[in-house]
């Protein structure tokens, strides 16, 4: 007898369309093909790599160590690839991803220079209808958004920008050729993670560099350097265990979850200072955060570490007035992304670098010859916008996504994203998000989070095929509970206090919602596994009709 709940399932061009060919899209394609599904990837860039394709600015580097910021799914890949530095540079990560595309023969299913503009769910046929800016039209049973969390760059709407006669650069869409700033007067707008990488590099080349700072940020030295072969071999010998610790950890790095975290206020001041000094000397942002386990919960704990970093800034920057400006005062440490740098603060000791405080003297306009604040003209030959991204939702909002009964994702999310586990959204059957809003994503090593999502999605599609399920859709109730749970965790921390891109504060008009899931990758993985083990609890599954 036919199941009365059964829904149509017309033939489709592909089992899945995947949007984006960065870390997420490449692995999703590989995993689906391995499981016997057909898939097509559409990628806007003319090469694979996602974030690492676009962000080619000088100094671009990952803030997670190379040996961890890499795929774990293939032990052979793990063993054969050689990293050269503790923290990988953009060209090296891009080369790695190109190697992955070749090694797993992924390119034949990837269409480059093709941006997905439309993804509509056809209720009657039970397929997604996809359109691209090249006029492609195709259907797929599933649509997987591998669009990235930081992939929609944001240029501020500054008056006079069209008048500026010099060259302008956007860090998130950097030219593919080398840019030479030798002999030029260069301006950088922004002092986030990106600017903190770009500024020391450009300062070495430019005749003069003017940094326009609106908000000072906390930054920790990377202590980057070559990765000795012996050290890499040691990691490779113990990779399985290292990866396992990362998979169960809070941040997706090989630091085990503490059994009974100590409160910072219980740590004697001398012991805390000694451990902070040691971590500062060793370098790395995540480990500094781990030094005070309640740093994101307890204002007093936070202040102790923040004071330590401010003291370091003052000890490094020779001009006390400049040092003062560089000391963050607007937010607790870690509530904006804690930056990782190489000689960032030292750069302000150079004679050819000027720091401008945009809070005291805001930008008035760009002119033909430079930038004018409310008090002064700064002549510039080139201007770099290191002004960030419409994070977490920007790339999804740029696509016309419509689900069941014409639901528009943009409308449904007008008051902030609504997802179940950051993987799916009610009203959008057979649509999956990789590292979507309300998943751990940017609060972890992205590659570890991507692998967890990709594997969960691939297993899910396998289950649906085996059980002849035509549609999977997040239930409204499960979604509401998940959104509330995500918000409750965020609100129990200091995180929402900062005007960060985590809350969308950097995009005028964006609803203020704390978007990443802060419960940690390990616990989140357990929850996702539990959902799957319970036959996809919290999802509505609709069978396909039995055909003779
Ligand atoms: P961020 O962290 O969003 O930083 C952007 C910077 O640009 C930040 O200092 C902003 O100041 C500044 N900004 C943005 N708009 C303006 C205007 N209109 N005027 C002056 N200054 C402005 O982006 P990043 O690219 O550095 O880093 C994003 C993530 O990529 C990073 O966290 C890593 O995860 C990788 P504000 O703080 O808003 O006052």
Coordinates of N, CA, C and O in Angstrom, one line a residue, residues 58-138:
X58 N 48.9 40.8 0.9 CA 50.2 40.5 1.5 C 50.0 40.1 3.0 O 49.3 40.8 3.7
X59 N 50.7 39.0 3.4 CA 50.6 38.6 4.8 C 49.5 37.7 5.1 O 49.4 37.2 6.3
X60 N 48.7 37.3 4.1 CA 47.5 36.5 4.4 C 48.0 35.1 4.9 O 48.8 34.4 4.3
X61 N 47.5 34.7 6.1 CA 47.9 33.5 6.8 C 46.8 33.0 7.7 O 46.1 33.8 8.2
X62 N 46.8 31.7 7.9 CA 45.8 31.2 8.8 C 46.3 31.3 10.2 O 47.5 31.2 10.5
X63 N 45.3 31.4 11.2 CA 45.7 31.5 12.6 C 45.6 30.2 13.3 O 45.6 30.2 14.5
X64 N 45.4 29.1 12.6 CA 45.4 27.8 13.1 C 46.7 27.1 12.6 O 47.0 27.3 11.4
X65 N 47.3 26.3 13.4 CA 48.6 25.7 12.9 C 48.4 24.8 11.7 O 47.4 24.1 11.6
X66 N 49.4 24.8 10.8 CA 49.2 24.0 9.5 C 48.8 22.6 9.7 O 47.9 22.1 9.0
X67 N 49.5 21.9 10.7 CA 49.2 20.5 10.8 C 47.8 20.2 11.3 O 47.3 19.1 11.1
X68 N 47.1 21.2 11.8 CA 45.7 21.0 12.2 C 44.7 21.6 11.2 O 43.6 21.2 11.1
X69 N 45.2 22.6 10.5 CA 44.3 23.3 9.5 C 44.4 22.5 8.2 O 44.9 23.0 7.2
X70 N 44.0 21.3 8.2 CA 44.2 20.4 7.0 C 43.2 19.3 7.2 O 42.7 19.0 8.3
X71 N 42.9 18.6 6.1 CA 41.9 17.5 6.1 C 42.5 16.3 6.9 O 43.7 16.0 6.8
X72 N 41.6 15.6 7.6 CA 42.0 14.4 8.3 C 41.4 13.2 7.6 O 41.7 12.1 8.1
X73 N 40.6 13.4 6.6 CA 39.9 12.2 6.1 C 40.7 11.2 5.3 O 40.4 10.0 5.2
X74 N 41.9 11.6 4.9 CA 42.8 10.7 4.1 C 44.1 10.6 4.8 O 44.9 11.6 4.7
X75 N 44.4 9.5 5.4 CA 45.7 9.3 6.1 C 46.9 9.5 5.0 O 47.9 10.0 5.4
X76 N 46.6 9.1 3.8 CA 47.7 9.2 2.8 C 48.0 10.6 2.5 O 49.1 11.1 2.4
X77 N 46.9 11.4 2.3 CA 47.1 12.9 2.1 C 47.8 13.5 3.2 O 48.8 14.3 3.1
X78 N 47.4 13.1 4.4 CA 48.1 13.7 5.6 C 49.6 13.4 5.6 O 50.4 14.2 6.0
X79 N 49.9 12.2 5.2 CA 51.3 11.8 5.3 C 52.2 12.5 4.2 O 53.3 12.8 4.3
X80 N 51.5 12.6 3.0 CA 52.4 13.0 1.8 C 52.5 14.5 1.8 O 53.5 15.0 1.2
X81 N 51.6 15.3 2.3 CA 51.7 16.8 2.2 C 52.7 17.3 3.2 O 52.6 17.0 4.4
X82 N 53.6 18.2 2.7 CA 54.6 18.8 3.6 C 54.2 20.2 3.9 O 54.2 21.0 2.9
X83 N 54.0 20.6 5.1 CA 53.8 22.0 5.4 C 55.2 22.6 5.7 O 56.1 21.9 6.2
X84 N 55.4 23.9 5.4 CA 56.7 24.5 5.6 C 56.8 25.4 6.8 O 57.9 25.7 7.3
X85 N 55.6 25.9 7.3 CA 55.7 26.8 8.4 C 54.7 26.4 9.5 O 53.7 25.7 9.2
X86 N 54.9 27.0 10.7 CA 54.0 26.7 11.8 C 52.5 27.1 11.4 O 51.6 26.3 11.6
X87 N 52.4 28.3 10.9 CA 51.1 28.8 10.5 C 51.2 28.9 8.9 O 52.1 29.6 8.4
X88 N 50.2 28.4 8.2 CA 50.3 28.3 6.8 C 50.0 29.7 6.1 O 49.0 30.3 6.5
X89 N 50.8 30.0 5.1 CA 50.5 31.2 4.3 C 49.5 30.9 3.3 O 49.3 29.7 2.9
X90 N 48.8 31.9 2.8 CA 47.7 31.7 1.8 C 48.2 30.9 0.6 O 47.5 30.0 0.2
X91 N 49.3 31.2 0.0 CA 49.7 30.5 -1.2 C 49.9 29.0 -0.9 O 49.6 28.2 -1.8
X92 N 50.3 28.7 0.3 CA 50.6 27.3 0.6 C 49.2 26.6 0.8 O 49.0 25.4 0.3
X93 N 48.3 27.2 1.4 CA 46.9 26.6 1.6 C 46.3 26.4 0.3 O 45.7 25.4 0.0
X94 N 46.4 27.4 -0.6 CA 45.8 27.3 -1.9 C 46.4 26.2 -2.7 O 45.7 25.4 -3.4
X95 N 47.8 26.1 -2.6 CA 48.4 25.0 -3.3 C 48.0 23.6 -2.8 O 47.7 22.7 -3.5
X96 N 47.7 23.5 -1.5 CA 47.2 22.3 -0.8 C 45.9 21.9 -1.4 O 45.6 20.8 -1.8
X97 N 45.0 23.0 -1.5 CA 43.6 22.7 -2.0 C 43.6 22.3 -3.4 O 42.8 21.4 -3.9
X98 N 44.5 22.9 -4.2 CA 44.7 22.5 -5.6 C 45.2 21.0 -5.7 O 44.7 20.3 -6.6
X99 N 46.1 20.7 -4.8 CA 46.6 19.3 -4.8 C 45.5 18.4 -4.5 O 45.3 17.3 -5.1
X100 N 44.6 18.7 -3.5 CA 43.5 17.9 -3.1 C 42.5 17.7 -4.3 O 42.1 16.6 -4.6
X101 N 42.3 18.8 -5.0 CA 41.4 18.7 -6.2 C 41.9 17.8 -7.2 O 41.2 17.0 -7.9
X102 N 43.2 17.8 -7.4 CA 43.9 16.9 -8.4 C 43.9 15.5 -7.9 O 43.6 14.5 -8.6
X103 N 44.4 15.4 -6.7 CA 44.6 14.0 -6.1 C 43.3 13.2 -6.1 O 43.4 12.0 -6.3
X104 N 42.2 13.8 -5.8 CA 40.9 13.1 -5.7 C 40.1 13.3 -7.0 O 38.9 13.1 -7.0
X105 N 40.7 13.8 -8.1 CA 40.1 14.0 -9.4 C 38.8 14.7 -9.3 O 37.8 14.3 -9.8
X106 N 38.8 15.8 -8.6 CA 37.5 16.5 -8.3 C 37.1 17.5 -9.4 O 36.0 17.8 -9.6
X107 N 38.1 17.9 -10.2 CA 37.8 19.1 -11.1 C 36.8 18.8 -12.2 O 36.1 19.7 -12.6
X108 N 36.6 17.5 -12.5 CA 35.7 17.2 -13.6 C 34.2 17.5 -13.2 O 33.4 17.7 -14.1
X109 N 34.0 17.6 -11.9 CA 32.6 18.0 -11.5 C 32.4 19.4 -11.0 O 31.5 19.7 -10.3
X110 N 33.4 20.2 -11.3 CA 33.4 21.6 -10.8 C 33.3 22.6 -11.9 O 34.1 22.5 -12.9
X111 N 32.3 23.5 -11.9 CA 32.2 24.5 -12.9 C 32.7 25.8 -12.2 O 32.1 26.3 -11.3
X112 N 33.9 26.3 -12.8 CA 34.5 27.5 -12.2 C 33.8 28.8 -12.9 O 33.1 28.6 -13.9
X113 N 34.2 29.9 -12.3 CA 33.7 31.2 -12.8 C 32.2 31.2 -13.1 O 31.6 31.7 -14.0
X114 N 31.5 30.5 -12.2 CA 30.0 30.3 -12.3 C 29.4 30.6 -10.9 O 29.6 29.8 -10.0
X115 N 28.7 31.6 -10.8 CA 28.0 32.0 -9.5 C 26.6 31.5 -9.5 O 25.8 31.8 -10.4
X116 N 26.2 30.8 -8.5 CA 24.8 30.4 -8.3 C 24.0 31.7 -7.9 O 24.4 32.3 -6.9
X117 N 23.0 32.0 -8.7 CA 22.2 33.1 -8.3 C 20.8 32.8 -7.8 O 20.2 33.5 -7.0
X118 N 20.3 31.6 -8.2 CA 18.9 31.2 -7.8 C 19.0 29.7 -7.4 O 19.6 28.9 -8.0
X119 N 18.3 29.4 -6.3 CA 18.0 28.0 -5.8 C 16.6 28.0 -5.3 O 16.3 28.5 -4.3
X120 N 15.7 27.4 -6.2 CA 14.3 27.3 -5.8 C 13.9 25.9 -5.6 O 14.2 25.0 -6.5
X121 N 13.2 25.6 -4.6 CA 12.7 24.2 -4.4 C 11.4 24.1 -5.1 O 10.4 24.9 -4.9
X122 N 11.3 23.1 -6.0 CA 10.1 22.9 -6.8 C 9.3 21.8 -6.0 O 9.6 20.6 -6.0
X123 N 8.2 22.3 -5.4 CA 7.4 21.4 -4.5 C 6.8 20.2 -5.2 O 6.8 19.1 -4.7
X124 N 6.3 20.5 -6.4 CA 5.6 19.5 -7.1 C 6.5 18.4 -7.6 O 6.2 17.2 -7.5
X125 N 7.7 18.8 -8.0 CA 8.7 17.8 -8.5 C 9.6 17.2 -7.4 O 10.2 16.2 -7.6
X126 N 9.7 18.0 -6.3 CA 10.6 17.6 -5.2 C 12.0 17.7 -5.6 O 12.9 16.9 -5.1
X127 N 12.4 18.7 -6.4 CA 13.8 18.9 -6.7 C 14.1 20.4 -6.5 O 13.3 21.3 -6.5
X128 N 15.4 20.7 -6.4 CA 15.9 22.1 -6.4 C 16.2 22.5 -7.8 O 16.8 21.7 -8.6
X129 N 15.8 23.7 -8.2 CA 16.1 24.2 -9.5 C 17.1 25.3 -9.3 O 16.9 26.3 -8.6
X130 N 18.3 25.1 -9.9 CA 19.4 26.0 -9.7 C 19.7 26.8 -11.0 O 19.6 26.3 -12.1
X131 N 20.0 28.1 -10.8 CA 20.4 28.9 -11.9 C 21.7 29.6 -11.6 O 21.9 29.9 -10.4
X132 N 22.5 29.9 -12.6 CA 23.7 30.6 -12.4 C 23.8 31.8 -13.3 O 23.0 32.1 -14.2
X133 N 24.9 32.6 -13.0 CA 25.0 33.9 -13.7 C 25.5 33.6 -15.1 O 25.7 34.6 -15.9
X134 N 25.8 32.4 -15.5 CA 26.2 32.0 -16.8 C 25.0 31.5 -17.6 O 25.2 30.9 -18.7
X135 N 23.9 31.4 -17.0 CA 22.7 30.9 -17.7 C 22.5 29.4 -17.5 O 21.6 28.9 -18.2
X136 N 23.3 28.8 -16.7 CA 23.1 27.3 -16.5 C 21.7 27.2 -15.7 O 21.4 28.0 -14.9
X137 N 21.1 26.1 -16.1 CA 19.9 25.7 -15.3 C 20.0 24.2 -15.1 O 20.2 23.5 -16.0
X138 N 19.8 23.8 -13.9 CA 19.8 22.4 -13.6 C 19.0 22.0 -12.4 O 18.6 22.9 -11.7

